[in-house]
């Protein structure tokens, strides 16, 4: 977690009065959040509260009906996912998104498809194998044969091929054994220390807030609590309602 003082600058990512959903269905209402550059921000809340929709409204997978999404000083409210990726965002979806019939290495190269330069993607993949040695060891293995933890690491590494300024992670610990959860969160903190701003949705609320500089509680499509990760972990009402305390 980035422990340096937060400078009084404009937020790196902000949602202002955002109402969003899909087609004729509204899922989140009047959402306001701000994430500063270099932070880890964590979004928690019950199932069905709209956490994934909030993430998708930033990236372009959901419809923003009202309000404004701003990223790095630019209004990105109506951007497509392709434009979001090209602008410096990566998004690791909740559902497994590896290509099972491709090798680990082929999956990694897919992370750099926007480069239009296979050599650049391959060079970046080699750098990431140094950071994720377990993936380097299995680079020729078919991705469909990987364990859940290995798949999660592959998705994380593949999202880093484009060297994003903002990485969004939807439920990084879902379905993983405890030892892999710790590994994934260590990687998240490591990426943050290297300068990547991170917004994550995490069902394991205590784990997510424990690494977060900033936390948000979403329930019934609305932000109910905002604070530092520590403040939310220590808040009796948040604990009773959302942390099982």
PDB file of C-alpha atoms in Angstrom:
ATOM      1  CA  UNK A   1       0.000   0.000   0.000  1.00  0.00           C
ATOM      2  CA  UNK A   2       1.291   3.415  -0.936  1.00  0.00           C
ATOM      3  CA  UNK A   3       1.944   5.168   2.391  1.00  0.00           C
ATOM      4  CA  UNK A   4       3.146   8.489   1.010  1.00  0.00           C
ATOM      5  CA  UNK A   5       0.980  11.531   1.809  1.00  0.00           C
ATOM      6  CA  UNK A   6      -1.805  12.088  -0.692  1.00  0.00           C
ATOM      7  CA  UNK A   7      -1.119  15.312  -2.576  1.00  0.00           C
ATOM      8  CA  UNK A   8      -3.927  17.847  -2.872  1.00  0.00           C
ATOM      9  CA  UNK A   9      -4.333  17.305  -6.602  1.00  0.00           C
ATOM     10  CA  UNK A  10      -7.279  16.503  -8.798  1.00  0.00           C
ATOM     11  CA  UNK A  11      -8.390  12.859  -8.546  1.00  0.00           C
ATOM     12  CA  UNK A  12      -6.881  10.449 -11.053  1.00  0.00           C
ATOM     13  CA  UNK A  13     -10.246   8.719 -11.448  1.00  0.00           C
ATOM     14  CA  UNK A  14     -13.616  10.136 -10.497  1.00  0.00           C
ATOM     15  CA  UNK A  15     -17.277   9.317 -10.918  1.00  0.00           C
ATOM     16  CA  UNK A  16     -19.546  12.297 -10.416  1.00  0.00           C
ATOM     17  CA  UNK A  17     -23.311  11.728  -9.982  1.00  0.00           C
ATOM     18  CA  UNK A  18     -23.079   8.596 -12.140  1.00  0.00           C
ATOM     19  CA  UNK A  19     -26.230   6.617 -12.812  1.00  0.00           C
ATOM     20  CA  UNK A  20     -25.578   3.543 -14.942  1.00  0.00           C
ATOM     21  CA  UNK A  21     -26.823   0.127 -15.950  1.00  0.00           C
ATOM     22  CA  UNK A  22     -27.747  -1.817 -19.069  1.00  0.00           C
ATOM     23  CA  UNK A  23     -30.384  -0.925 -21.659  1.00  0.00           C
ATOM     24  CA  UNK A  24     -33.475   0.143 -19.727  1.00  0.00           C
ATOM     25  CA  UNK A  25     -32.216  -1.175 -16.385  1.00  0.00           C
ATOM     26  CA  UNK A  26     -30.573   1.173 -13.868  1.00  0.00           C
ATOM     27  CA  UNK A  27     -28.176  -0.545 -11.443  1.00  0.00           C
ATOM     28  CA  UNK A  28     -26.193   2.238  -9.733  1.00  0.00           C
ATOM     29  CA  UNK A  29     -27.560   5.643  -8.754  1.00  0.00           C
ATOM     30  CA  UNK A  30     -25.860   9.024  -8.228  1.00  0.00           C
ATOM     31  CA  UNK A  31     -22.464   7.503  -7.467  1.00  0.00           C
ATOM     32  CA  UNK A  32     -19.596   9.778  -6.459  1.00  0.00           C
ATOM     33  CA  UNK A  33     -16.127   8.316  -5.929  1.00  0.00           C
ATOM     34  CA  UNK A  34     -12.605   9.676  -6.233  1.00  0.00           C
ATOM     35  CA  UNK A  35      -9.355   7.734  -6.504  1.00  0.00           C
ATOM     36  CA  UNK A  36      -5.996   9.493  -6.315  1.00  0.00           C
ATOM     37  CA  UNK A  37      -3.011   8.556  -8.433  1.00  0.00           C
ATOM     38  CA  UNK A  38      -0.913   5.868  -6.763  1.00  0.00           C
ATOM     39  CA  UNK A  39      -3.678   4.601  -4.485  1.00  0.00           C
ATOM     40  CA  UNK A  40      -5.238   1.206  -3.986  1.00  0.00           C
ATOM     41  CA  UNK A  41      -8.995   1.714  -3.733  1.00  0.00           C
ATOM     42  CA  UNK A  42     -11.343  -1.091  -2.759  1.00  0.00           C
ATOM     43  CA  UNK A  43     -15.069  -1.367  -3.398  1.00  0.00           C
ATOM     44  CA  UNK A  44     -17.037  -3.685  -1.113  1.00  0.00           C
ATOM     45  CA  UNK A  45     -20.710  -4.481  -0.629  1.00  0.00           C
ATOM     46  CA  UNK A  46     -23.279  -7.261  -0.820  1.00  0.00           C
ATOM     47  CA  UNK A  47     -23.798  -9.418  -3.897  1.00  0.00           C
ATOM     48  CA  UNK A  48     -26.022  -7.624  -6.385  1.00  0.00           C
ATOM     49  CA  UNK A  49     -25.213  -4.163  -5.043  1.00  0.00           C
ATOM     50  CA  UNK A  50     -23.772  -2.971  -8.361  1.00  0.00           C
ATOM     51  CA  UNK A  51     -20.035  -3.262  -7.778  1.00  0.00           C
ATOM     52  CA  UNK A  52     -19.262  -4.861 -11.133  1.00  0.00           C
ATOM     53  CA  UNK A  53     -21.575  -2.420 -12.910  1.00  0.00           C
ATOM     54  CA  UNK A  54     -19.696   0.496 -11.356  1.00  0.00           C
ATOM     55  CA  UNK A  55     -16.432  -0.925 -12.721  1.00  0.00           C
ATOM     56  CA  UNK A  56     -17.991  -1.557 -16.121  1.00  0.00           C
ATOM     57  CA  UNK A  57     -19.349   2.003 -16.258  1.00  0.00           C
ATOM     58  CA  UNK A  58     -15.756   3.257 -15.969  1.00  0.00           C
ATOM     59  CA  UNK A  59     -14.415   0.960 -18.671  1.00  0.00           C
ATOM     60  CA  UNK A  60     -17.254   1.197 -21.178  1.00  0.00           C
ATOM     61  CA  UNK A  61     -19.005  -2.143 -20.716  1.00  0.00           C
ATOM     62  CA  UNK A  62     -22.073  -0.565 -19.050  1.00  0.00           C
ATOM     63  CA  UNK A  63     -24.317   2.310 -20.130  1.00  0.00           C
ATOM     64  CA  UNK A  64     -23.848   5.599 -18.268  1.00  0.00           C
ATOM     65  CA  UNK A  65     -27.237   7.336 -18.230  1.00  0.00           C
ATOM     66  CA  UNK A  66     -26.257  10.391 -16.180  1.00  0.00           C
ATOM     67  CA  UNK A  67     -23.121  11.880 -14.661  1.00  0.00           C
ATOM     68  CA  UNK A  68     -19.473  12.002 -15.629  1.00  0.00           C
ATOM     69  CA  UNK A  69     -16.518   9.595 -15.497  1.00  0.00           C
ATOM     70  CA  UNK A  70     -13.136  11.352 -15.534  1.00  0.00           C
ATOM     71  CA  UNK A  71      -9.771   9.620 -15.906  1.00  0.00           C
ATOM     72  CA  UNK A  72      -6.437  11.436 -15.753  1.00  0.00           C
ATOM     73  CA  UNK A  73      -8.093  14.795 -16.396  1.00  0.00           C
ATOM     74  CA  UNK A  74     -10.170  13.605 -19.374  1.00  0.00           C
ATOM     75  CA  UNK A  75     -13.918  12.983 -19.616  1.00  0.00           C
ATOM     76  CA  UNK A  76     -14.170   9.286 -20.575  1.00  0.00           C
ATOM     77  CA  UNK A  77     -17.894   8.841 -19.928  1.00  0.00           C
ATOM     78  CA  UNK A  78     -18.801   7.402 -23.323  1.00  0.00           C
ATOM     79  CA  UNK A  79     -15.563   5.639 -24.214  1.00  0.00           C
ATOM     80  CA  UNK A  80     -15.551   2.115 -25.573  1.00  0.00           C
ATOM     81  CA  UNK A  81     -13.564  -0.647 -23.844  1.00  0.00           C
ATOM     82  CA  UNK A  82     -11.004  -0.500 -26.678  1.00  0.00           C
ATOM     83  CA  UNK A  83     -10.528   3.231 -26.117  1.00  0.00           C
ATOM     84  CA  UNK A  84     -10.226   2.673 -22.371  1.00  0.00           C
ATOM     85  CA  UNK A  85      -7.490   0.072 -22.882  1.00  0.00           C
ATOM     86  CA  UNK A  86      -5.616   2.363 -25.267  1.00  0.00           C
ATOM     87  CA  UNK A  87      -5.842   5.233 -22.760  1.00  0.00           C
ATOM     88  CA  UNK A  88      -4.014   3.351 -20.015  1.00  0.00           C
ATOM     89  CA  UNK A  89      -6.668   1.270 -18.259  1.00  0.00           C
ATOM     90  CA  UNK A  90      -6.641  -2.492 -17.811  1.00  0.00           C
ATOM     91  CA  UNK A  91      -9.628  -4.455 -16.530  1.00  0.00           C
ATOM     92  CA  UNK A  92      -9.442  -8.002 -15.144  1.00  0.00           C
ATOM     93  CA  UNK A  93     -12.977  -9.373 -15.176  1.00  0.00           C
ATOM     94  CA  UNK A  94     -14.537 -11.469 -12.434  1.00  0.00           C
ATOM     95  CA  UNK A  95     -15.131 -14.416 -14.755  1.00  0.00           C
ATOM     96  CA  UNK A  96     -12.175 -16.332 -16.101  1.00  0.00           C
ATOM     97  CA  UNK A  97     -11.074 -14.676 -19.313  1.00  0.00           C
ATOM     98  CA  UNK A  98      -8.164 -16.845 -20.392  1.00  0.00           C
ATOM     99  CA  UNK A  99      -8.304 -18.495 -23.795  1.00  0.00           C
ATOM    100  CA  UNK A 100      -8.292 -22.171 -22.742  1.00  0.00           C
ATOM    101  CA  UNK A 101      -7.087 -23.639 -26.043  1.00  0.00           C
ATOM    102  CA  UNK A 102      -4.156 -21.217 -26.300  1.00  0.00           C
ATOM    103  CA  UNK A 103      -0.867 -21.602 -24.465  1.00  0.00           C
ATOM    104  CA  UNK A 104       0.043 -19.339 -21.557  1.00  0.00           C
ATOM    105  CA  UNK A 105       2.414 -17.467 -23.881  1.00  0.00           C
ATOM    106  CA  UNK A 106      -0.241 -17.007 -26.583  1.00  0.00           C
ATOM    107  CA  UNK A 107      -2.578 -15.623 -23.911  1.00  0.00           C
ATOM    108  CA  UNK A 108       0.130 -13.188 -22.842  1.00  0.00           C
ATOM    109  CA  UNK A 109       0.581 -11.966 -26.410  1.00  0.00           C
ATOM    110  CA  UNK A 110      -3.162 -11.329 -26.626  1.00  0.00           C
ATOM    111  CA  UNK A 111      -2.691  -8.788 -23.846  1.00  0.00           C
ATOM    112  CA  UNK A 112      -0.710  -6.653 -26.273  1.00  0.00           C
ATOM    113  CA  UNK A 113      -3.022  -6.847 -29.265  1.00  0.00           C
ATOM    114  CA  UNK A 114      -3.508  -3.052 -29.287  1.00  0.00           C
ATOM    115  CA  UNK A 115       0.216  -2.570 -29.970  1.00  0.00           C
ATOM    116  CA  UNK A 116      -0.104  -3.875 -33.521  1.00  0.00           C
ATOM    117  CA  UNK A 117       3.479  -4.989 -32.931  1.00  0.00           C
ATOM    118  CA  UNK A 118       4.082  -8.645 -32.070  1.00  0.00           C
ATOM    119  CA  UNK A 119       7.716  -8.081 -31.127  1.00  0.00           C
ATOM    120  CA  UNK A 120       6.796  -5.408 -28.602  1.00  0.00           C
ATOM    121  CA  UNK A 121       4.183  -7.686 -27.015  1.00  0.00           C
ATOM    122  CA  UNK A 122       6.659 -10.595 -26.917  1.00  0.00           C
ATOM    123  CA  UNK A 123       9.340  -8.436 -25.305  1.00  0.00           C
ATOM    124  CA  UNK A 124       6.874  -7.230 -22.677  1.00  0.00           C
ATOM    125  CA  UNK A 125       5.791 -10.819 -22.012  1.00  0.00           C
ATOM    126  CA  UNK A 126       9.416 -11.775 -21.344  1.00  0.00           C
ATOM    127  CA  UNK A 127       9.710  -8.951 -18.807  1.00  0.00           C
ATOM    128  CA  UNK A 128       6.603 -10.206 -17.057  1.00  0.00           C
ATOM    129  CA  UNK A 129       7.904 -13.775 -16.915  1.00  0.00           C
ATOM    130  CA  UNK A 130      10.734 -12.374 -14.809  1.00  0.00           C
ATOM    131  CA  UNK A 131       8.147 -10.865 -12.466  1.00  0.00           C
ATOM    132  CA  UNK A 132       5.895 -13.958 -12.555  1.00  0.00           C
ATOM    133  CA  UNK A 133       8.352 -16.884 -12.741  1.00  0.00           C
ATOM    134  CA  UNK A 134       5.580 -19.454 -12.272  1.00  0.00           C
ATOM    135  CA  UNK A 135       4.116 -18.317 -15.598  1.00  0.00           C
ATOM    136  CA  UNK A 136       7.475 -18.414 -17.316  1.00  0.00           C
ATOM    137  CA  UNK A 137       7.864 -22.029 -16.218  1.00  0.00           C
ATOM    138  CA  UNK A 138       4.537 -23.007 -17.818  1.00  0.00           C
ATOM    139  CA  UNK A 139       4.542 -20.673 -20.818  1.00  0.00           C
ATOM    140  CA  UNK A 140       3.985 -23.536 -23.270  1.00  0.00           C
ATOM    141  CA  UNK A 141       1.208 -25.154 -21.247  1.00  0.00           C
ATOM    142  CA  UNK A 142      -2.368 -24.922 -22.501  1.00  0.00           C
ATOM    143  CA  UNK A 143      -4.204 -22.313 -20.395  1.00  0.00           C
ATOM    144  CA  UNK A 144      -7.240 -24.553 -19.981  1.00  0.00           C
ATOM    145  CA  UNK A 145      -5.161 -26.927 -17.827  1.00  0.00           C
ATOM    146  CA  UNK A 146      -4.124 -24.278 -15.263  1.00  0.00           C
ATOM    147  CA  UNK A 147      -5.284 -24.175 -11.654  1.00  0.00           C
ATOM    148  CA  UNK A 148      -7.520 -21.321 -10.524  1.00  0.00           C
ATOM    149  CA  UNK A 149      -4.588 -19.526  -8.932  1.00  0.00           C
ATOM    150  CA  UNK A 150      -2.433 -19.893 -12.028  1.00  0.00           C
ATOM    151  CA  UNK A 151      -5.276 -18.573 -14.227  1.00  0.00           C
ATOM    152  CA  UNK A 152      -5.688 -15.529 -11.972  1.00  0.00           C
ATOM    153  CA  UNK A 153      -1.965 -14.778 -12.173  1.00  0.00           C
ATOM    154  CA  UNK A 154      -2.099 -15.160 -15.963  1.00  0.00           C
ATOM    155  CA  UNK A 155      -5.000 -12.702 -16.169  1.00  0.00           C
ATOM    156  CA  UNK A 156      -3.128 -10.273 -13.926  1.00  0.00           C
ATOM    157  CA  UNK A 157       0.098 -10.548 -15.925  1.00  0.00           C
ATOM    158  CA  UNK A 158      -1.697 -10.313 -19.273  1.00  0.00           C
ATOM    159  CA  UNK A 159      -3.385  -7.090 -18.143  1.00  0.00           C
ATOM    160  CA  UNK A 160       0.070  -5.671 -17.397  1.00  0.00           C
ATOM    161  CA  UNK A 161       1.369  -6.183 -20.931  1.00  0.00           C
ATOM    162  CA  UNK A 162       0.109  -2.700 -21.873  1.00  0.00           C
ATOM    163  CA  UNK A 163       1.738  -1.183 -18.730  1.00  0.00           C
ATOM    164  CA  UNK A 164      -1.523   0.391 -17.513  1.00  0.00           C
ATOM    165  CA  UNK A 165      -1.725   3.490 -15.346  1.00  0.00           C
ATOM    166  CA  UNK A 166      -4.960   2.176 -13.817  1.00  0.00           C
ATOM    167  CA  UNK A 167      -5.728  -1.476 -13.222  1.00  0.00           C
ATOM    168  CA  UNK A 168      -9.259  -2.533 -12.302  1.00  0.00           C
ATOM    169  CA  UNK A 169      -9.686  -5.944 -10.720  1.00  0.00           C
ATOM    170  CA  UNK A 170     -13.113  -7.514 -10.225  1.00  0.00           C
ATOM    171  CA  UNK A 171     -13.013 -10.086  -7.410  1.00  0.00           C
ATOM    172  CA  UNK A 172      -9.330 -11.073  -7.714  1.00  0.00           C
ATOM    173  CA  UNK A 173      -9.652 -13.677  -4.939  1.00  0.00           C
ATOM    174  CA  UNK A 174     -12.859 -15.360  -6.136  1.00  0.00           C
ATOM    175  CA  UNK A 175     -12.668 -19.149  -6.110  1.00  0.00           C
ATOM    176  CA  UNK A 176      -9.046 -19.264  -5.004  1.00  0.00           C
ATOM    177  CA  UNK A 177      -7.412 -21.316  -2.263  1.00  0.00           C
ATOM    178  CA  UNK A 178      -6.135 -19.187   0.643  1.00  0.00           C
ATOM    179  CA  UNK A 179      -2.481 -19.548  -0.383  1.00  0.00           C
ATOM    180  CA  UNK A 180      -3.267 -18.172  -3.840  1.00  0.00           C
ATOM    181  CA  UNK A 181      -5.311 -15.312  -2.361  1.00  0.00           C
ATOM    182  CA  UNK A 182      -2.265 -14.171  -0.385  1.00  0.00           C
ATOM    183  CA  UNK A 183      -0.100 -14.463  -3.503  1.00  0.00           C
ATOM    184  CA  UNK A 184      -2.502 -12.428  -5.629  1.00  0.00           C
ATOM    185  CA  UNK A 185      -2.776  -9.684  -3.010  1.00  0.00           C
ATOM    186  CA  UNK A 186       0.994  -9.559  -2.616  1.00  0.00           C
ATOM    187  CA  UNK A 187       1.170  -9.004  -6.376  1.00  0.00           C
ATOM    188  CA  UNK A 188      -1.453  -6.256  -6.168  1.00  0.00           C
ATOM    189  CA  UNK A 189       0.551  -4.429  -3.504  1.00  0.00           C
ATOM    190  CA  UNK A 190       3.742  -4.925  -5.494  1.00  0.00           C
ATOM    191  CA  UNK A 191       2.166  -3.458  -8.630  1.00  0.00           C
ATOM    192  CA  UNK A 192       0.941  -0.500  -6.620  1.00  0.00           C
ATOM    193  CA  UNK A 193       4.428   0.095  -5.216  1.00  0.00           C
ATOM    194  CA  UNK A 194       5.706   0.182  -8.801  1.00  0.00           C
ATOM    195  CA  UNK A 195       3.283   3.025  -9.585  1.00  0.00           C
ATOM    196  CA  UNK A 196       0.051   1.421 -10.812  1.00  0.00           C
ATOM    197  CA  UNK A 197      -3.162   2.900  -9.428  1.00  0.00           C
ATOM    198  CA  UNK A 198      -5.565   0.083  -8.543  1.00  0.00           C
ATOM    199  CA  UNK A 199      -9.332  -0.108  -8.128  1.00  0.00           C
ATOM    200  CA  UNK A 200     -10.593  -3.472  -6.991  1.00  0.00           C
ATOM    201  CA  UNK A 201     -13.897  -5.070  -6.116  1.00  0.00           C
ATOM    202  CA  UNK A 202     -13.467  -7.689  -3.429  1.00  0.00           C
ATOM    203  CA  UNK A 203     -15.988 -10.004  -1.788  1.00  0.00           C
ATOM    204  CA  UNK A 204     -13.393 -10.787   0.882  1.00  0.00           C
ATOM    205  CA  UNK A 205     -13.987  -7.328   2.323  1.00  0.00           C
ATOM    206  CA  UNK A 206     -11.477  -7.484   5.162  1.00  0.00           C
ATOM    207  CA  UNK A 207      -8.728  -8.639   2.823  1.00  0.00           C
ATOM    208  CA  UNK A 208      -9.522  -5.935   0.279  1.00  0.00           C
ATOM    209  CA  UNK A 209      -9.750  -3.097   2.803  1.00  0.00           C
ATOM    210  CA  UNK A 210      -6.570  -4.241   4.558  1.00  0.00           C
ATOM    211  CA  UNK A 211      -4.494  -3.320   1.483  1.00  0.00           C
ATOM    212  CA  UNK A 212      -6.543  -0.270   0.480  1.00  0.00           C
ATOM    213  CA  UNK A 213      -5.675   3.380   0.899  1.00  0.00           C
ATOM    214  CA  UNK A 214      -9.307   4.223   0.189  1.00  0.00           C
ATOM    215  CA  UNK A 215     -12.508   2.217   0.495  1.00  0.00           C
ATOM    216  CA  UNK A 216     -16.090   2.510  -0.661  1.00  0.00           C
ATOM    217  CA  UNK A 217     -19.140   0.554   0.488  1.00  0.00           C
ATOM    218  CA  UNK A 218     -21.800   0.098  -2.192  1.00  0.00           C
ATOM    219  CA  UNK A 219     -25.255  -1.205  -1.316  1.00  0.00           C
ATOM    220  CA  UNK A 220     -28.483  -1.125  -3.354  1.00  0.00           C
ATOM    221  CA  UNK A 221     -26.632   0.720  -6.103  1.00  0.00           C
ATOM    222  CA  UNK A 222     -25.552   3.615  -3.878  1.00  0.00           C
ATOM    223  CA  UNK A 223     -22.363   4.546  -2.024  1.00  0.00           C
ATOM    224  CA  UNK A 224     -23.137   4.182   1.705  1.00  0.00           C
ATOM    225  CA  UNK A 225     -19.708   4.711   3.274  1.00  0.00           C
ATOM    226  CA  UNK A 226     -16.389   6.185   2.129  1.00  0.00           C
ATOM    227  CA  UNK A 227     -13.119   6.335   4.045  1.00  0.00           C
ATOM    228  CA  UNK A 228      -9.616   4.994   4.274  1.00  0.00           C
ATOM    229  CA  UNK A 229      -9.337   1.221   4.314  1.00  0.00           C
ATOM    230  CA  UNK A 230      -8.437   1.354   8.007  1.00  0.00           C
ATOM    231  CA  UNK A 231     -11.375   3.639   8.854  1.00  0.00           C
ATOM    232  CA  UNK A 232     -13.853   1.293   7.211  1.00  0.00           C
ATOM    233  CA  UNK A 233     -12.304  -1.770   8.858  1.00  0.00           C
ATOM    234  CA  UNK A 234     -12.670  -0.081  12.251  1.00  0.00           C
ATOM    235  CA  UNK A 235     -16.151   1.364  11.666  1.00  0.00           C
ATOM    236  CA  UNK A 236     -18.624  -0.554  13.854  1.00  0.00           C
ATOM    237  CA  UNK A 237     -21.550  -0.006  11.500  1.00  0.00           C
ATOM    238  CA  UNK A 238     -19.556  -1.126   8.446  1.00  0.00           C
ATOM    239  CA  UNK A 239     -18.323  -4.123  10.402  1.00  0.00           C
ATOM    240  CA  UNK A 240     -21.797  -5.130  11.527  1.00  0.00           C
ATOM    241  CA  UNK A 241     -23.428  -4.689   8.124  1.00  0.00           C
ATOM    242  CA  UNK A 242     -20.704  -5.692   5.671  1.00  0.00           C
ATOM    243  CA  UNK A 243     -17.798  -7.414   7.418  1.00  0.00           C
ATOM    244  CA  UNK A 244     -19.712  -9.985   9.432  1.00  0.00           C
ATOM    245  CA  UNK A 245     -18.599  -8.309  12.658  1.00  0.00           C
TER     246      UNK A 245
END
